[in-house]
XYZ file of N, CA and C in Angstrom:
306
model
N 41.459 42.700 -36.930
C 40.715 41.501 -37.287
C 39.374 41.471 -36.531
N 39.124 41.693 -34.806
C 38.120 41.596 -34.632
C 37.142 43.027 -34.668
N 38.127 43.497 -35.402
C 37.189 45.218 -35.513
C 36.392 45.091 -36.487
N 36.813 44.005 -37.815
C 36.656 43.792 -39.118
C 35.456 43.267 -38.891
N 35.582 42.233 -38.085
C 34.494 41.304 -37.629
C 33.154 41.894 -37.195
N 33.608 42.754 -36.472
C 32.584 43.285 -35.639
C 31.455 44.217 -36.309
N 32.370 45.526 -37.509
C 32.085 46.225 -38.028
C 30.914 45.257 -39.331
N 31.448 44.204 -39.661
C 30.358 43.068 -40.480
C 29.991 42.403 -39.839
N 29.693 42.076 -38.894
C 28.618 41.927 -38.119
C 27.558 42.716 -37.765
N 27.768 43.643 -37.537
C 26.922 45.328 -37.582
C 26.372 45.221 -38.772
N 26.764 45.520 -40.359
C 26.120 45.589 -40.838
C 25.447 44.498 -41.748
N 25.250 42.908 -41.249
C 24.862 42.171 -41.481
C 23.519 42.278 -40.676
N 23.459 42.772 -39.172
C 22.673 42.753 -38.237
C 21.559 43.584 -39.147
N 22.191 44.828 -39.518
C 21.468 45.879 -40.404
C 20.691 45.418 -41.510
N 21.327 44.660 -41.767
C 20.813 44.305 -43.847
C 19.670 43.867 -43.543
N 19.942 42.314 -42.173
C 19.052 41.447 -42.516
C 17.580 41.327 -41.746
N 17.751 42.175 -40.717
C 16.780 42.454 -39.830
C 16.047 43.763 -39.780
N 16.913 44.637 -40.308
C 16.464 46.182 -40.439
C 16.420 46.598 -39.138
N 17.109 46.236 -38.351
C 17.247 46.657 -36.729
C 18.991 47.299 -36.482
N 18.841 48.344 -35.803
C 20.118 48.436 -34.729
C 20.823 47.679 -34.479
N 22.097 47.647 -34.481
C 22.941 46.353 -33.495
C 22.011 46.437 -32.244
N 22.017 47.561 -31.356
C 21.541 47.356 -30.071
C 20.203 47.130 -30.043
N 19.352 47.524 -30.903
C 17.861 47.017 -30.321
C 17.874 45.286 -30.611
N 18.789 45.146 -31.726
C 19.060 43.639 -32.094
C 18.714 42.717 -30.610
N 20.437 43.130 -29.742
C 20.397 42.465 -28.744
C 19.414 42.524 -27.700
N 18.964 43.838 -27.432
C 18.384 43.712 -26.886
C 16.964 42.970 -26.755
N 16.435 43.025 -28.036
C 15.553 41.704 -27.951
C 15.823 40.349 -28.265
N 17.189 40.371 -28.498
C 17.554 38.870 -28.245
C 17.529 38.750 -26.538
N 18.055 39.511 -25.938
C 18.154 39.185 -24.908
C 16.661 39.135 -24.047
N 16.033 39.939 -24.213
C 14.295 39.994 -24.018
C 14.024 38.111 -24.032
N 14.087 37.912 -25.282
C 13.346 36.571 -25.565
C 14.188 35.433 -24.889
N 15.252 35.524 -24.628
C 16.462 34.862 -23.446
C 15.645 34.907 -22.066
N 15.437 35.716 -22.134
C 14.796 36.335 -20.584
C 13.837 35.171 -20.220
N 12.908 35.713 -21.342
C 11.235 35.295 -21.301
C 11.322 33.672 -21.560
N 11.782 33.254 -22.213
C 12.800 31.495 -22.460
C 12.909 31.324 -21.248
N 13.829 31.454 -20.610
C 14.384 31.175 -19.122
C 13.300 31.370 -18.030
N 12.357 32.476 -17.991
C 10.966 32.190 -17.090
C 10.056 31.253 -17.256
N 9.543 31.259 -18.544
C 8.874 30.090 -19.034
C 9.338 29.008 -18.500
N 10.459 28.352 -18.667
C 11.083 27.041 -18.921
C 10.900 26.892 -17.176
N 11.515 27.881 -16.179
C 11.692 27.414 -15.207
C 9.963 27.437 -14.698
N 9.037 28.357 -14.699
C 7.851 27.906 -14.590
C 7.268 26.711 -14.886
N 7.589 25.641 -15.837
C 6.795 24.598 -16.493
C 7.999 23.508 -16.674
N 9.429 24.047 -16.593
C 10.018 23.042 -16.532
C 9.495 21.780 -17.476
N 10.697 20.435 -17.996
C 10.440 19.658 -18.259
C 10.122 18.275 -17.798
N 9.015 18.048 -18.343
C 8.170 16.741 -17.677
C 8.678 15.358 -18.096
N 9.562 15.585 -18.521
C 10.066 14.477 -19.149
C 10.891 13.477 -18.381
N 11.845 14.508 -17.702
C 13.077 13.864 -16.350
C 12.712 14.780 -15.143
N 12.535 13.841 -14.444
C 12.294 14.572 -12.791
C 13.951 15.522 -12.418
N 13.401 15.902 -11.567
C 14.328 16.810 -11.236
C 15.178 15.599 -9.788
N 16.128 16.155 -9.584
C 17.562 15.518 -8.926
C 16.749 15.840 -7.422
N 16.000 16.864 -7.213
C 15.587 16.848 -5.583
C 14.188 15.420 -5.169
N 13.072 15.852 -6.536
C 12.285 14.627 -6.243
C 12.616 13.291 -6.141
N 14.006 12.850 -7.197
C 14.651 11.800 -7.480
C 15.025 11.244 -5.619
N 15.783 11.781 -5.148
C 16.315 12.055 -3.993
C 14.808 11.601 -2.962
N 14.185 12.557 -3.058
C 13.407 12.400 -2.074
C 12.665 10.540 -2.259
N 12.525 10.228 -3.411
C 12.202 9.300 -3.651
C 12.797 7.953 -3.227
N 14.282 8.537 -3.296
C 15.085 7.341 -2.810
C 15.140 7.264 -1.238
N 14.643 7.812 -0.845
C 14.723 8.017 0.728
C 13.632 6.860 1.713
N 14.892 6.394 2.377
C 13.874 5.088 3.025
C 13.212 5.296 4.301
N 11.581 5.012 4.531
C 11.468 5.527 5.491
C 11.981 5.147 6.743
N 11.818 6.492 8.222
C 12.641 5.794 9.368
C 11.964 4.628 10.352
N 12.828 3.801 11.142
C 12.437 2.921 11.290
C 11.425 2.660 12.323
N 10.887 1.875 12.959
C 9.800 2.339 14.118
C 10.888 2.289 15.475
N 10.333 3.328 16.155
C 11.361 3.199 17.659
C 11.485 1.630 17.876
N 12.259 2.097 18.657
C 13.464 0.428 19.719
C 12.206 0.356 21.254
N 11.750 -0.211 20.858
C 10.780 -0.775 22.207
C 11.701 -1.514 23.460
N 12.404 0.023 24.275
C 13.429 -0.183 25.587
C 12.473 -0.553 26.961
N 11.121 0.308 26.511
C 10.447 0.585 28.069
C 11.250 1.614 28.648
N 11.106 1.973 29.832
C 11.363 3.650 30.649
C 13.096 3.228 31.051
N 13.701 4.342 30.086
C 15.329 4.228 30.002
C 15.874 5.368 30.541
N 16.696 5.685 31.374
C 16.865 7.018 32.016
C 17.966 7.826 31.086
N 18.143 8.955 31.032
C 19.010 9.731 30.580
C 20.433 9.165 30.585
N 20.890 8.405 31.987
C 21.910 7.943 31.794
C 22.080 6.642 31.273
N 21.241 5.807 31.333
C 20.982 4.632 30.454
C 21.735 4.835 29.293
N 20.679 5.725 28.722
C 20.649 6.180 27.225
C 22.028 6.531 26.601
N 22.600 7.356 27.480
C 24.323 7.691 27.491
C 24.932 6.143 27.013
N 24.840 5.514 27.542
C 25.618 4.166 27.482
C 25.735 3.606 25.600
N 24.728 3.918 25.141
C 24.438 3.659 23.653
C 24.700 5.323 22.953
N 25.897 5.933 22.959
C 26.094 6.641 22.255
C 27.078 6.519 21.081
N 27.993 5.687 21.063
C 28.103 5.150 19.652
C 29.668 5.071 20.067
N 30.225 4.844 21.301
C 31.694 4.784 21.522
C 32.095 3.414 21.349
N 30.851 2.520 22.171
C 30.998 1.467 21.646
C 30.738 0.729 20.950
N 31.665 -0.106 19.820
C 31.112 -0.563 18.702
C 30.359 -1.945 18.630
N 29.960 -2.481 20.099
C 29.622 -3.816 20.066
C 27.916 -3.145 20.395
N 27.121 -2.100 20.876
C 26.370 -1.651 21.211
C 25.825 -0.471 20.165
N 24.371 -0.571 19.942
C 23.612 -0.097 18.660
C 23.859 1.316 19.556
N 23.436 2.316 18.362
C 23.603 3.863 18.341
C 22.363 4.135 18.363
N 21.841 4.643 19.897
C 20.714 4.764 19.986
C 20.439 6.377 20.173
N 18.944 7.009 19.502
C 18.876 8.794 19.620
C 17.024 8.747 20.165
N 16.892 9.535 20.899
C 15.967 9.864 21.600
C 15.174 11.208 20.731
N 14.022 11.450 19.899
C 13.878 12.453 19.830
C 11.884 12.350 19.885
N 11.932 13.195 21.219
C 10.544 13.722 21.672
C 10.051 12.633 21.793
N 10.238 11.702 22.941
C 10.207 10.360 24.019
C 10.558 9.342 23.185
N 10.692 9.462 22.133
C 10.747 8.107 21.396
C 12.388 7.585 21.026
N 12.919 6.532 21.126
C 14.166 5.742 21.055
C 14.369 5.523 19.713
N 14.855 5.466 18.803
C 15.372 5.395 17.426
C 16.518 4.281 17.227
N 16.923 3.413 16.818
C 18.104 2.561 16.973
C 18.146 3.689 15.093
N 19.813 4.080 15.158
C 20.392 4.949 13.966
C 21.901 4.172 13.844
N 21.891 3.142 14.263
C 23.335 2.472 13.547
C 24.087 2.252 12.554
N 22.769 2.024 11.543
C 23.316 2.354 9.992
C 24.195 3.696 9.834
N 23.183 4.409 10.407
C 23.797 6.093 9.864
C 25.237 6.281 10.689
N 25.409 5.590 11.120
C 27.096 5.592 12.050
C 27.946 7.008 10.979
C-alpha cells in the first residue's frame, strides 16, 4: 500500500513538474530554507515577540532605602529570616529594600 503510494507519487511528481522526485525535494526544501531565513530576519510586525512583551512588563527598581552608614553586620540583621523586618540587599554601596521579591 505505501509502495503503491509512493511509486504514484513519483510519477505524479514527474508528470506535473517535469522534475525528479529528488531534485523535486530538494528545491522544496531550498525554498523551506530560504522561507525560514527570511521570516526570521524580518520577522512579523504584527505581534511583538514574548521577550519584548516581558521586558515591557518589567517594573522599574525602586530607589535605595535611605539607612545612612549601616555596617556589614547591621545589614545581616535584614536578611529575610525575619518576617517582621524588610529584606534588605546591598549592591555597589547602595541599600535596596527587595521584599516583594521574597
Amino acid at each position: 500500500m505505501a509502495l503503491q503510494l509512493w511509486e504514484t507519487l513519483k510519477e505524479a511528481i514527474t508528470a506535473y513538474t517535469g522534475l525528479s522526485p529528488a531534485t523535486f525535494f530538494t528545491v522544496l526544501a531550498l525554498l523551506w530554507a530560504i522561507y525560514y531565513v527570511v521570516t526570521g530576519l524580518f520577522g512579523s510586525s504584527g505581534a511583538p515577540t514574548q521577550r519584548s512583551r516581558d521586558f515591557e512588563e518589567m517594573e522599574p527598581l525602586p530607589p535605595p532605602v535611605q539607612l545612612g552608614e549601616v555596617t556589614e553586620e547591621e545589614l545581616k540583621q535584614y536578611d529575610g529570616s525575619d518576617p517582621n523586618k524588610p529584606l534588605l540587599m546591598a549592591i555597589k554601596s547602595q541599600i535596596y529594600d527587595v521584599s516583594p521579591s521574597r
